[in-house]
PDB file of C-alpha atoms and ligand atoms in Angstrom:
ATOM      1  CA  UNK W 303      76.980 -56.706  14.900  1.00 49.00           C
ATOM      2  CA  UNK W 304      75.444 -55.875  18.503  1.00 50.00           C
ATOM      3  CA  UNK W 305      71.931 -55.281  19.181  1.00 55.00           C
ATOM      4  CA  UNK W 306      71.661 -52.274  21.248  1.00 55.00           C
ATOM      5  CA  UNK W 307      73.075 -49.340  18.207  1.00 64.00           C
ATOM      6  CA  UNK W 308      71.952 -45.771  17.782  1.00 72.00           C
ATOM      7  CA  UNK W 309      70.919 -43.152  18.867  1.00 85.00           C
ATOM      8  CA  UNK W 310      66.518 -43.607  19.351  1.00 88.00           C
ATOM      9  CA  UNK W 311      67.069 -47.840  20.264  1.00 89.00           C
ATOM     10  CA  UNK W 312      69.182 -47.751  22.584  1.00 91.00           C
ATOM     11  CA  UNK W 313      67.232 -44.413  24.158  1.00 93.00           C
ATOM     12  CA  UNK W 314      64.390 -46.810  23.795  1.00 94.00           C
ATOM     13  CA  UNK W 315      65.712 -50.016  25.139  1.00 93.00           C
ATOM     14  CA  UNK W 316      67.423 -48.180  28.451  1.00 94.00           C
ATOM     15  CA  UNK W 317      63.999 -46.252  28.367  1.00 96.00           C
ATOM     16  CA  UNK W 318      61.918 -49.243  29.209  1.00 95.00           C
ATOM     17  CA  UNK W 319      65.534 -51.369  31.598  1.00 94.00           C
ATOM     18  CA  UNK W 320      65.023 -48.566  34.091  1.00 95.00           C
ATOM     19  CA  UNK W 321      62.674 -50.564  36.084  1.00 95.00           C
ATOM     20  CA  UNK W 322      64.610 -53.073  36.674  1.00 94.00           C
ATOM     21  CA  UNK W 323      68.133 -52.373  35.922  1.00 93.00           C
ATOM     22  CA  UNK W 324      69.003 -51.761  39.567  1.00 91.00           C
ATOM     23  CA  UNK W 325      67.451 -55.637  40.426  1.00 92.00           C
ATOM     24  CA  UNK W 326      69.960 -56.603  36.815  1.00 89.00           C
ATOM     25  CA  UNK W 327      73.298 -54.320  37.546  1.00 87.00           C
ATOM     26  CA  UNK W 328      73.789 -55.748  41.048  1.00 87.00           C
ATOM     27  CA  UNK W 329      74.033 -59.693  38.943  1.00 87.00           C
ATOM     28  CA  UNK W 330      76.330 -58.742  36.817  1.00 85.00           C
ATOM     29  CA  UNK W 331      78.419 -55.259  37.733  1.00 88.00           C
ATOM     30  CA  UNK W 332      80.504 -56.968  40.779  1.00 90.00           C
ATOM     31  CA  UNK W 333      81.232 -54.486  43.408  1.00 91.00           C
ATOM     32  CA  UNK W 334      84.884 -55.268  42.863  1.00 94.00           C
ATOM     33  CA  UNK W 335      84.812 -53.462  39.514  1.00 94.00           C
ATOM     34  CA  UNK W 336      83.037 -50.503  40.693  1.00 94.00           C
ATOM     35  CA  UNK W 337      85.676 -50.168  43.557  1.00 95.00           C
ATOM     36  CA  UNK W 338      88.126 -49.717  41.408  1.00 96.00           C
ATOM     37  CA  UNK W 339      86.116 -47.187  38.832  1.00 97.00           C
ATOM     38  CA  UNK W 340      86.141 -45.237  42.040  1.00 96.00           C
ATOM     39  CA  UNK W 341      90.014 -46.047  43.115  1.00 97.00           C
ATOM     40  CA  UNK W 342      90.718 -44.637  39.337  1.00 97.00           C
ATOM     41  CA  UNK W 343      89.057 -41.875  40.096  1.00 97.00           C
ATOM     42  CA  UNK W 344      91.274 -38.016  40.662  1.00 97.00           C
ATOM     43  CA  UNK W 345      90.531 -35.584  42.361  1.00 96.00           C
ATOM     44  CA  UNK W 346      87.664 -32.336  41.389  1.00 96.00           C
ATOM     45  CA  UNK W 347      85.059 -32.576  39.265  1.00 96.00           C
ATOM     46  CA  UNK W 348      83.437 -36.228  38.235  1.00 97.00           C
ATOM     47  CA  UNK W 349      81.139 -36.882  35.705  1.00 97.00           C
ATOM     48  CA  UNK W 350      79.761 -39.890  34.450  1.00 97.00           C
ATOM     49  CA  UNK W 351      78.452 -40.362  31.504  1.00 98.00           C
ATOM     50  CA  UNK W 352      75.815 -42.668  30.709  1.00 97.00           C
ATOM     51  CA  UNK W 353      74.976 -42.359  34.277  1.00 97.00           C
ATOM     52  CA  UNK W 354      71.981 -44.626  34.958  1.00 96.00           C
ATOM     53  CA  UNK W 355      70.672 -44.750  37.592  1.00 95.00           C
ATOM     54  CA  UNK W 356      73.260 -43.434  39.618  1.00 94.00           C
ATOM     55  CA  UNK W 357      75.481 -46.973  40.389  1.00 92.00           C
ATOM     56  CA  UNK W 358      79.030 -46.037  40.214  1.00 93.00           C
ATOM     57  CA  UNK W 359      79.248 -42.631  41.634  1.00 93.00           C
ATOM     58  CA  UNK W 360      76.053 -41.894  43.276  1.00 89.00           C
ATOM     59  CA  UNK W 361      77.712 -41.090  46.105  1.00 88.00           C
ATOM     60  CA  UNK W 362      80.835 -38.606  44.611  1.00 92.00           C
ATOM     61  CA  UNK W 363      80.845 -35.334  46.196  1.00 90.00           C
ATOM     62  CA  UNK W 364      79.834 -32.973  43.302  1.00 88.00           C
ATOM     63  CA  UNK W 365      79.671 -35.800  40.065  1.00 94.00           C
ATOM     64  CA  UNK W 366      77.251 -34.673  37.755  1.00 95.00           C
ATOM     65  CA  UNK W 367      75.054 -37.550  35.181  1.00 96.00           C
ATOM     66  CA  UNK W 368      73.861 -37.501  31.724  1.00 97.00           C
ATOM     67  CA  UNK W 369      72.196 -39.340  29.767  1.00 97.00           C
ATOM     68  CA  UNK W 370      70.099 -40.192  27.324  1.00 95.00           C
ATOM     69  CA  UNK W 371      67.917 -41.936  28.885  1.00 97.00           C
ATOM     70  CA  UNK W 372      64.846 -39.714  30.846  1.00 96.00           C
ATOM     71  CA  UNK W 373      63.363 -43.106  32.826  1.00 96.00           C
ATOM     72  CA  UNK W 374      67.399 -43.436  34.179  1.00 96.00           C
ATOM     73  CA  UNK W 375      67.937 -39.712  35.393  1.00 95.00           C
ATOM     74  CA  UNK W 376      65.371 -39.944  37.361  1.00 94.00           C
ATOM     75  CA  UNK W 377      65.542 -42.827  39.100  1.00 93.00           C
ATOM     76  CA  UNK W 378      69.313 -41.063  39.796  1.00 92.00           C
ATOM     77  CA  UNK W 379      67.577 -38.029  40.574  1.00 88.00           C
ATOM     78  CA  UNK W 380      68.006 -37.389  43.811  1.00 81.00           C
ATOM     79  CA  UNK W 381      71.945 -38.878  44.311  1.00 81.00           C
ATOM     80  CA  UNK W 382      73.613 -37.120  42.108  1.00 82.00           C
ATOM     81  CA  UNK W 383      75.222 -33.094  42.194  1.00 76.00           C
ATOM     82  CA  UNK W 384      73.798 -32.061  38.887  1.00 92.00           C
ATOM     83  CA  UNK W 385      71.873 -35.157  36.530  1.00 95.00           C
ATOM     84  CA  UNK W 386      71.629 -34.043  32.720  1.00 95.00           C
ATOM     85  CA  UNK W 387      69.234 -35.696  30.776  1.00 96.00           C
ATOM     86  CA  UNK W 388      71.112 -35.129  26.750  1.00 94.00           C
ATOM     87  CA  UNK W 389      73.210 -37.706  24.020  1.00 96.00           C
ATOM     88  CA  UNK W 390      77.472 -36.980  25.490  1.00 96.00           C
ATOM     89  CA  UNK W 391      78.453 -37.098  21.907  1.00 95.00           C
ATOM     90  CA  UNK W 392      77.496 -33.909  22.299  1.00 93.00           C
ATOM     91  CA  UNK W 393      77.162 -32.348  26.121  1.00 94.00           C
ATOM     92  CA  UNK W 394      76.529 -28.830  27.149  1.00 94.00           C
ATOM     93  CA  UNK W 395      79.914 -27.983  29.157  1.00 96.00           C
ATOM     94  CA  UNK W 396      82.111 -25.785  29.108  1.00 96.00           C
ATOM     95  CA  UNK W 397      86.207 -26.641  28.170  1.00 96.00           C
ATOM     96  CA  UNK W 398      88.127 -27.644  30.998  1.00 96.00           C
ATOM     97  CA  UNK W 399      85.112 -28.124  33.438  1.00 96.00           C
ATOM     98  CA  UNK W 400      85.768 -31.568  34.703  1.00 98.00           C
ATOM     99  CA  UNK W 401      88.543 -33.792  36.312  1.00 98.00           C
ATOM    100  CA  UNK W 402      87.834 -37.045  35.136  1.00 98.00           C
ATOM    101  CA  UNK W 403      85.711 -38.589  33.581  1.00 98.00           C
ATOM    102  CA  UNK W 404      84.011 -41.942  34.089  1.00 98.00           C
ATOM    103  CA  UNK W 405      81.988 -43.891  31.647  1.00 98.00           C
ATOM    104  CA  UNK W 406      80.573 -47.044  33.509  1.00 97.00           C
ATOM    105  CA  UNK W 407      79.274 -49.579  31.120  1.00 94.00           C
ATOM    106  CA  UNK W 408      78.339 -46.919  27.972  1.00 96.00           C
ATOM    107  CA  UNK W 409      81.512 -46.078  25.880  1.00 97.00           C
ATOM    108  CA  UNK W 410      80.692 -48.788  23.754  1.00 94.00           C
ATOM    109  CA  UNK W 411      77.044 -47.386  22.990  1.00 93.00           C
ATOM    110  CA  UNK W 412      78.251 -44.427  22.237  1.00 95.00           C
ATOM    111  CA  UNK W 413      77.525 -43.567  17.750  1.00 92.00           C
ATOM    112  CA  UNK W 414      81.605 -42.640  16.930  1.00 95.00           C
ATOM    113  CA  UNK W 415      84.311 -43.535  20.571  1.00 96.00           C
ATOM    114  CA  UNK W 416      86.938 -41.501  18.380  1.00 97.00           C
ATOM    115  CA  UNK W 417      83.938 -38.396  17.856  1.00 97.00           C
ATOM    116  CA  UNK W 418      83.956 -39.344  22.162  1.00 97.00           C
ATOM    117  CA  UNK W 419      87.157 -39.148  23.119  1.00 97.00           C
ATOM    118  CA  UNK W 420      87.789 -36.206  21.440  1.00 97.00           C
ATOM    119  CA  UNK W 421      85.200 -34.408  23.498  1.00 97.00           C
ATOM    120  CA  UNK W 422      85.849 -36.117  26.182  1.00 98.00           C
ATOM    121  CA  UNK W 423      89.597 -34.263  26.123  1.00 97.00           C
ATOM    122  CA  UNK W 424      88.187 -31.159  24.800  1.00 96.00           C
ATOM    123  CA  UNK W 425      86.002 -31.384  29.119  1.00 97.00           C
ATOM    124  CA  UNK W 426      88.359 -32.533  30.993  1.00 97.00           C
ATOM    125  CA  UNK W 427      91.225 -30.826  32.597  1.00 96.00           C
ATOM    126  CA  UNK W 428      95.373 -30.888  31.649  1.00 93.00           C
ATOM    127  CA  UNK W 429      96.345 -34.237  33.390  1.00 93.00           C
ATOM    128  CA  UNK W 430      92.936 -34.576  33.926  1.00 97.00           C
ATOM    129  CA  UNK W 431      90.711 -38.643  32.833  1.00 98.00           C
ATOM    130  CA  UNK W 432      88.437 -40.585  31.666  1.00 98.00           C
ATOM    131  CA  UNK W 433      88.102 -44.231  33.566  1.00 98.00           C
ATOM    132  CA  UNK W 434      86.107 -46.598  31.888  1.00 98.00           C
ATOM    133  CA  UNK W 435      84.684 -49.742  31.904  1.00 97.00           C
ATOM    134  CA  UNK W 436      83.779 -52.189  29.410  1.00 94.00           C
ATOM    135  CA  UNK W 437      82.732 -55.417  27.822  1.00 92.00           C
ATOM    136  CA  UNK W 438      85.739 -57.987  26.531  1.00 91.00           C
ATOM    137  CA  UNK W 439      84.608 -60.664  26.516  1.00 83.00           C
ATOM    138  CA  UNK W 440      84.294 -62.196  23.512  1.00 81.00           C
ATOM    139  CA  UNK W 441      81.132 -63.744  23.966  1.00 78.00           C
ATOM    140  CA  UNK W 442      79.590 -60.596  24.548  1.00 76.00           C
ATOM    141  CA  UNK W 443      80.520 -59.732  21.055  1.00 78.00           C
ATOM    142  CA  UNK W 444      77.264 -60.184  19.359  1.00 75.00           C
ATOM    143  CA  UNK W 445      75.174 -58.001  21.467  1.00 80.00           C
ATOM    144  CA  UNK W 446      77.257 -55.626  22.962  1.00 82.00           C
ATOM    145  CA  UNK W 447      81.052 -52.716  20.929  1.00 88.00           C
ATOM    146  CA  UNK W 448      83.185 -54.603  22.442  1.00 90.00           C
ATOM    147  CA  UNK W 449      86.620 -52.838  22.598  1.00 93.00           C
ATOM    148  CA  UNK W 450      90.270 -54.726  23.411  1.00 92.00           C
ATOM    149  CA  UNK W 451      93.106 -53.295  24.923  1.00 95.00           C
ATOM    150  CA  UNK W 452      94.783 -52.487  21.301  1.00 96.00           C
ATOM    151  CA  UNK W 453      91.048 -50.287  20.411  1.00 96.00           C
ATOM    152  CA  UNK W 454      92.143 -48.807  23.041  1.00 97.00           C
ATOM    153  CA  UNK W 455      95.771 -47.917  21.737  1.00 97.00           C
ATOM    154  CA  UNK W 456      94.457 -47.236  18.749  1.00 97.00           C
ATOM    155  CA  UNK W 457      91.497 -44.468  20.576  1.00 97.00           C
ATOM    156  CA  UNK W 458      94.633 -43.098  22.583  1.00 97.00           C
ATOM    157  CA  UNK W 459      97.754 -41.734  20.580  1.00 95.00           C
ATOM    158  CA  UNK W 460      94.593 -40.916  17.960  1.00 95.00           C
ATOM    159  CA  UNK W 461      93.157 -38.763  20.444  1.00 95.00           C
ATOM    160  CA  UNK W 462      96.183 -37.233  22.687  1.00 94.00           C
ATOM    161  CA  UNK W 463      95.342 -39.763  25.605  1.00 97.00           C
ATOM    162  CA  UNK W 464      97.910 -41.948  27.123  1.00 96.00           C
ATOM    163  CA  UNK W 465      96.394 -45.197  27.584  1.00 97.00           C
ATOM    164  CA  UNK W 466      97.535 -45.091  31.556  1.00 97.00           C
ATOM    165  CA  UNK W 467      96.286 -48.120  32.648  1.00 98.00           C
ATOM    166  CA  UNK W 468      94.374 -51.337  31.393  1.00 98.00           C
ATOM    167  CA  UNK W 469      93.316 -54.406  32.727  1.00 97.00           C
ATOM    168  CA  UNK W 470      91.517 -57.726  31.991  1.00 96.00           C
ATOM    169  CA  UNK W 471      88.796 -58.434  34.459  1.00 95.00           C
ATOM    170  CA  UNK W 472      89.051 -62.281  34.941  1.00 90.00           C
ATOM    171  CA  UNK W 473      88.413 -62.514  30.417  1.00 89.00           C
ATOM    172  CA  UNK W 474      84.853 -60.080  30.756  1.00 90.00           C
ATOM    173  CA  UNK W 475      85.451 -57.177  31.409  1.00 94.00           C
ATOM    174  CA  UNK W 476      88.343 -54.805  31.211  1.00 96.00           C
ATOM    175  CA  UNK W 477      89.070 -51.408  33.324  1.00 98.00           C
ATOM    176  CA  UNK W 478      90.942 -47.990  31.026  1.00 98.00           C
ATOM    177  CA  UNK W 479      92.519 -45.052  31.777  1.00 98.00           C
ATOM    178  CA  UNK W 480      93.060 -42.802  29.915  1.00 98.00           C
ATOM    179  CA  UNK W 481      95.598 -39.233  30.643  1.00 98.00           C
ATOM    180  CA  UNK W 482      94.593 -36.226  28.766  1.00 96.00           C
ATOM    181  CA  UNK W 483      98.215 -35.899  27.796  1.00 90.00           C
ATOM    182  CA  UNK W 484      99.337 -32.225  29.196  1.00 75.00           C
ATOM    183  CA  UNK W 485      99.238 -29.746  26.545  1.00 67.00           C
ATOM    184  CA  UNK W 486     103.750 -27.916  26.134  1.00 59.00           C
ATOM    185  CA  UNK W 487     103.040 -24.282  27.184  1.00 61.00           C
TER     186      UNK W 487
HETATM  187  C1  SAM G1973      74.189 -50.179  30.905  1.00 86.38           C
HETATM  188  S1  SAM G1973      74.091 -48.517  31.861  1.00 86.38           S
HETATM  189  C2  SAM G1973      75.042 -48.451  32.305  1.00 86.38           C
HETATM  190  C3  SAM G1973      74.701 -46.656  33.579  1.00 86.38           C
HETATM  191  C4  SAM G1973      75.478 -46.703  35.042  1.00 86.38           C
HETATM  192  N1  SAM G1973      77.288 -45.575  33.770  1.00 86.38           N
HETATM  193  C5  SAM G1973      75.951 -47.736  36.147  1.00 86.38           C
HETATM  194  O1  SAM G1973      77.175 -47.884  35.496  1.00 86.38           O
HETATM  195  O2  SAM G1973      74.940 -48.258  36.537  1.00 86.38           O
HETATM  196  C6  SAM G1973      74.825 -47.172  29.710  1.00 86.38           C
HETATM  197  C7  SAM G1973      74.289 -46.285  29.949  1.00 86.38           C
HETATM  198  O3  SAM G1973      74.207 -45.186  28.749  1.00 86.38           O
HETATM  199  C8  SAM G1973      73.771 -44.104  29.295  1.00 86.38           C
HETATM  200  N2  SAM G1973      73.964 -43.873  26.742  1.00 86.38           N
HETATM  201  C9  SAM G1973      73.986 -44.607  25.840  1.00 86.38           C
HETATM  202  N3  SAM G1973      74.649 -44.376  24.580  1.00 86.38           N
HETATM  203  C10 SAM G1973      73.398 -42.420  25.628  1.00 86.38           C
HETATM  204  C11 SAM G1973      74.498 -41.114  24.625  1.00 86.38           C
HETATM  205  N4  SAM G1973      74.499 -41.737  23.516  1.00 86.38           N
HETATM  206  N5  SAM G1973      74.499 -40.546  25.982  1.00 86.38           N
HETATM  207  C12 SAM G1973      74.701 -40.400  27.492  1.00 86.38           C
HETATM  208  N6  SAM G1973      73.951 -41.587  27.689  1.00 86.38           N
HETATM  209  C13 SAM G1973      73.687 -42.611  27.063  1.00 86.38           C
HETATM  210  C14 SAM G1973      72.137 -45.780  28.345  1.00 86.38           C
HETATM  211  O4  SAM G1973      70.486 -44.686  29.037  1.00 86.38           O
HETATM  212  C15 SAM G1973      71.939 -46.089  29.948  1.00 86.38           C
HETATM  213  O5  SAM G1973      71.685 -45.477  31.174  1.00 86.38           O
END
């Protein structure tokens, strides 16, 4: 059972962590992983889910960030085009608003992954993509929920996404890219 689970606990945890988050991130979030996420973005409007302090998408033109934690959002202010303090499970955006949704270190905190992906599907334009960076290593399982390739395949299959990339990052983390299937006329 992961230690950080449930919306209230997650918010409290990240509010507490926010003042030292960038110091911790500089140690555990490798620059080449961030570069891979950035290289996978499509042209167009980007939504960063669980934006934190803006570490991943701060300088992406026009990027929008959403996060549960007010302490995180206050630190991202000024770096992103727009910031929303809200739960990613129920966002205030119109359907088809984004070309790419980024979940860097955040998807596995969402309480219902299937419902989350269905929500992302609605927010993306046709052919849009979700780019995720998440933990893969078995030793992280007591701390956070961990998905492996077959989990992402199953999730994509149930939500009208194609899993177009799964890359293990030294067995510690994984980069995942899912593309929204185009609706036939
Ligand atoms: C590990 S941090 C990642 C921050 C940032 N994406 C980065 O790359 O550094 C996870 C973030 O997800 C946010 N988060 C967790 N559950 C959320 C939810 N249901 N809705 C919105 N944000 C959430 C947390 O508040 C936290 O800021």
